[in-house]
XYZ file of C-alpha atoms in Angstrom:
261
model
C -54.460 -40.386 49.066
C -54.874 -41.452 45.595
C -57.641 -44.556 45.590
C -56.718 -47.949 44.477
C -58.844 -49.217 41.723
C -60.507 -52.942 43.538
C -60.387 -55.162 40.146
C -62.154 -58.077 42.634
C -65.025 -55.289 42.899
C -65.544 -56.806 39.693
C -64.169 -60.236 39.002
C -63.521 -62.406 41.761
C -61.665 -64.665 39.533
C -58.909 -62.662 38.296
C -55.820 -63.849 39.760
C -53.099 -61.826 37.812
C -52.884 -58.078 36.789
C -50.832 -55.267 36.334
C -50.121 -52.384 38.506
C -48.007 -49.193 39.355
C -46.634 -48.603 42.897
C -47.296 -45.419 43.900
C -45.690 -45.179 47.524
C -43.671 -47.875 49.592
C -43.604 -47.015 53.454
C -42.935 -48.833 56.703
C -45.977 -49.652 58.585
C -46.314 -51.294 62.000
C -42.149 -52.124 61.098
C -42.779 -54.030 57.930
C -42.612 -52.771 53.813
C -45.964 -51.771 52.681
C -47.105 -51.009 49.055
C -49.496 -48.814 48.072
C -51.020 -49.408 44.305
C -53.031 -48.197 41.437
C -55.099 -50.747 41.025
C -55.127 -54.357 42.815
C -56.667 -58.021 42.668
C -55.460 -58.771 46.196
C -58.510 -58.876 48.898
C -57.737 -56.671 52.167
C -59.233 -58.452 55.030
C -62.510 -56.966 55.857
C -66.088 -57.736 56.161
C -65.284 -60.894 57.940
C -63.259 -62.166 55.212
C -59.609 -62.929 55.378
C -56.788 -60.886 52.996
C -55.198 -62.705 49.719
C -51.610 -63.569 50.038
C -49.756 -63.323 46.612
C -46.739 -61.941 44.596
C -45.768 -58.794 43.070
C -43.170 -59.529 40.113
C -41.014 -56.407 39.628
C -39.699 -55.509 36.128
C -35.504 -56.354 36.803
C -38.032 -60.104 37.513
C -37.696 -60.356 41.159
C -40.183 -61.507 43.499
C -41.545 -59.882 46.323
C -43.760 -61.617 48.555
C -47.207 -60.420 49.713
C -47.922 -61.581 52.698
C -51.338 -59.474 54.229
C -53.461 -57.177 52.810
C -55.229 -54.264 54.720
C -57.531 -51.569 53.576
C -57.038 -48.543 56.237
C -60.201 -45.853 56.899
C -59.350 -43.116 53.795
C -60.097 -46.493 51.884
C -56.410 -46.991 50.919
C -55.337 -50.651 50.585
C -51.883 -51.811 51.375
C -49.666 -54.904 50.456
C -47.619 -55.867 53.243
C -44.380 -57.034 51.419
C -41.160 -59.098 51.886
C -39.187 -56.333 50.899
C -39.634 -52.247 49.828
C -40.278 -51.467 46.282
C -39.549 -48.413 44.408
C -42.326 -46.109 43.608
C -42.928 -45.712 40.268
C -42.076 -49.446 39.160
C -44.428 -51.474 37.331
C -45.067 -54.651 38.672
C -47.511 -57.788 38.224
C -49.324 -59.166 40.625
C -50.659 -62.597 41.492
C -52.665 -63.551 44.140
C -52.779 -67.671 45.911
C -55.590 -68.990 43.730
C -56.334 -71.597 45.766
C -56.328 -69.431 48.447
C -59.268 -67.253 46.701
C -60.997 -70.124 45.642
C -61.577 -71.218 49.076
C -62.389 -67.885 50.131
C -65.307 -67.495 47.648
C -66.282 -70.619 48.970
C -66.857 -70.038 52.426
C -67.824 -66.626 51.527
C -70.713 -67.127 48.791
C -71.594 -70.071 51.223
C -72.034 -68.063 54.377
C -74.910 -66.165 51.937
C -76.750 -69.318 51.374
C -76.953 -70.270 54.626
C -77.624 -67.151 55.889
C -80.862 -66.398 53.728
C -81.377 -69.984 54.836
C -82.003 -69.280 57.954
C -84.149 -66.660 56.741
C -86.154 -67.847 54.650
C -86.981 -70.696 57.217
C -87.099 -68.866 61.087
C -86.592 -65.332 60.198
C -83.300 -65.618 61.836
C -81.045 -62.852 60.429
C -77.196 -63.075 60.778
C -75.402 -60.479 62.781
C -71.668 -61.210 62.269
C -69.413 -63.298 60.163
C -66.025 -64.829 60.470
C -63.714 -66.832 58.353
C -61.325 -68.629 60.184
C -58.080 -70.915 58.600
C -59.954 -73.971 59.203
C -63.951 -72.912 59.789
C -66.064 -70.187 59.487
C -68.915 -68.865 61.807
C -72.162 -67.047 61.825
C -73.645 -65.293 64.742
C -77.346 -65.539 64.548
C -80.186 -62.619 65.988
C -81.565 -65.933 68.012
C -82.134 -66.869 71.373
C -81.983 -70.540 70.113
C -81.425 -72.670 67.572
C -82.542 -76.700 67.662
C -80.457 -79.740 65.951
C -83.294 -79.856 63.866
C -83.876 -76.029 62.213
C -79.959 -76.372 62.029
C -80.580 -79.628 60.026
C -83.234 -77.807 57.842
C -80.979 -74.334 56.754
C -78.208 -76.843 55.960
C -80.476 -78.731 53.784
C -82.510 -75.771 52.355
C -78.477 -74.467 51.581
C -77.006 -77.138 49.925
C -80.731 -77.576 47.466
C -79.984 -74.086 46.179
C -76.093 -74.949 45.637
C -77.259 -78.037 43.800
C -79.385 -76.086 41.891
C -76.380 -73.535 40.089
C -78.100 -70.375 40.947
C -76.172 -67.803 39.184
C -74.506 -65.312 41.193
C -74.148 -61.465 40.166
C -73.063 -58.630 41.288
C -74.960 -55.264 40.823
C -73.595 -51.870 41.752
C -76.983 -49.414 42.793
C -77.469 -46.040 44.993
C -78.428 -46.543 48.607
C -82.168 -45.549 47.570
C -82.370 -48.136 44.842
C -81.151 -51.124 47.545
C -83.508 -50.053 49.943
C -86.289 -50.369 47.160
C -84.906 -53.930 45.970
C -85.323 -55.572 49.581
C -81.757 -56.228 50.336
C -81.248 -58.998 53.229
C -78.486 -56.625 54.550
C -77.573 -53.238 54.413
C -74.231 -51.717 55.789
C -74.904 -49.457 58.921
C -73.024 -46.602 57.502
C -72.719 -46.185 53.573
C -71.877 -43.301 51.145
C -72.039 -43.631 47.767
C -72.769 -46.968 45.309
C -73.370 -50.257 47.065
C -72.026 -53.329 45.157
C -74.794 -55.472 45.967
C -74.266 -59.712 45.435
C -77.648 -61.193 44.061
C -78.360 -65.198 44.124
C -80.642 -65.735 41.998
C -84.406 -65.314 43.272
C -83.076 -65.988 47.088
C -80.911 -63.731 48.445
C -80.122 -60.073 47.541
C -77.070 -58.749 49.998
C -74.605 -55.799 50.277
C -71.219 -56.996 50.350
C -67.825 -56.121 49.398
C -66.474 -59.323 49.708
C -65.189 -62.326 46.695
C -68.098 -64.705 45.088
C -68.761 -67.525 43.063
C -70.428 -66.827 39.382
C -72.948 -69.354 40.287
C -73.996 -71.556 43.522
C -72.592 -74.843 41.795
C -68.985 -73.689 42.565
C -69.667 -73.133 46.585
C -69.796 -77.703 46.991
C -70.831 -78.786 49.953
C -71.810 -76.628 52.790
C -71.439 -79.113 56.440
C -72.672 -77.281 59.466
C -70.395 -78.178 62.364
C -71.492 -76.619 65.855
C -74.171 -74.748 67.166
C -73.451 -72.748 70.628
C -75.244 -70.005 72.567
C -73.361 -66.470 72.819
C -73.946 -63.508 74.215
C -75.674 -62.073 70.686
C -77.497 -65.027 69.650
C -76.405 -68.288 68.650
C -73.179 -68.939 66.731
C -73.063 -71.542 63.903
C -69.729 -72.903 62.644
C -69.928 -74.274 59.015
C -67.411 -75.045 56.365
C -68.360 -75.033 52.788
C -66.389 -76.763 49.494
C -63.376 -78.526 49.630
C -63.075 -77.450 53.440
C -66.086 -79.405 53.964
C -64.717 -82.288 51.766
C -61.256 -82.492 54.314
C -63.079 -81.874 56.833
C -65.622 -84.885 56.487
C -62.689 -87.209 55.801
C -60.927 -85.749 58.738
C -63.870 -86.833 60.957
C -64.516 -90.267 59.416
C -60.770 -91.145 60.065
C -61.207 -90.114 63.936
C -64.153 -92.034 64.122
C -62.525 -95.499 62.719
C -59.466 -95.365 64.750
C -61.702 -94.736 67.807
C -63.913 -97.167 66.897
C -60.998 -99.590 66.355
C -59.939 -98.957 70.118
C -63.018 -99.506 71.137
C -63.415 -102.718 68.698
C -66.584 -101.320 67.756
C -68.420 -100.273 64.487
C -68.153 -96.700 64.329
């Protein structure tokens, strides 16, 4: 299977590009397209898949409406109808879309090495959800307070506009560098996502260029699991709706209970 070149690999802010198909099959009953090379995000990692278009040169539309990446590493674009292999098309992904991803994504790193930094807490799993996001902890417990802390130690380095790279190095070099996280099985390069003098992690995943563009990061709930403690958090303009969405319960409750909120 011929490997799809990942253009996000590199920039996580290209939203258009142009592409090949080189095979259109049914999968799972539904029109899948397999490219050359790609800007659209298959879910993995904990993050959810791009949604998008692929323009077709007669300048229809088909819609993309999930993205998976199976285990030869082949990524497929589940579409709203087959295309012909062989065409050229043009992609472009939901920018907004991406743009919250990277949020909640680069986010989830701050907090993480947050939580670090402060307890020595390390994070065991991530999710991204439509309207939150969650991070299981290595913790038997975490207090209102130390939750209060990483959210403030978080939102002081977005504040601050750390710049945010990405580094591509041999499983020997990451080990040297310290990395917060290592995948359990890896061949070959690691693209590793460096914050500026904070956190160093391996991830696949779509970031900010600096800390700046994550906003606000607004830690929600705190509950005990069975492999830690699980934090929900929403970062950005997520945070933003979500703050007003709270503030607008609050008034009309207090306004039943003709009380200040």
């Amino acid at each position: 299977m011929p490997a799809t070149d990942r253009l996000y690999y590199h920039d996580s802010f290209l939203s258009s590009f142009d592409a090949q198909v080189l095979e259109c099959a049914e999968r799972g009953g539904r029109p899948a397209v397999l490219l050359d090379r790609t800007t659209f995000y298959p879910t993995s990692g904990g993050q959810a898949h791009d949604t998008g278009t692929l323009a077709l040169e007669d300048e229809k539309e088909v819609a993309i409406s999930e993205v998976a990446e199976e285990e030869d590493g082949s990524i497929w674009h589940f579409a709203s109808a087959s295309v012909s292999p062989g065409q050229k098309v043009r992609g472009r992904i939901d920018r907004l879309r991406r743009r919250d991803h990277m949020q909640q994504h680069s986010g989830q790193h701050v907090l993480s090495a947050a939580f670090v930094h402060l307890f020595d807490f390390p994070t065991a799993s991530f999710h991204m959800g439509a309207e939150s996001c969650t991070i299981d902890l290595a913790a038997k417990a975490l207090t209102p307070k130390q939750a209060a802390e990483a959210e403030k130690l978080a939102n002081e380095i977005v504040t601050e506009n750390r710049a945010v790279s990405i580094n591509f190095v041999s499983l020997e070099e990451a080990q040297k560098l310290g990395v917060r996280k290592l995948p359990p099985k890896q061949t070959g390069e690691l693209r590793l996502i460096d914050i500026a003098d904070f956190d160093l992690t391996a991830c696949g995943g779509t970031h900010v260029r600096s800390t700046g563009q994550i906003g606000a990061i607004l830690l929600r709930k705190i509950e005990n699991v069975k492999q830690g403690v699980r934090v929900e958090f929403v970062c950005g303009l997520r945070a933003v709706g979500t703050a007003r969405q709270d503030y607008a319960t609050l008034t009309e409750a207090a306004g039943l209970l003709s009380t200040h909120i």
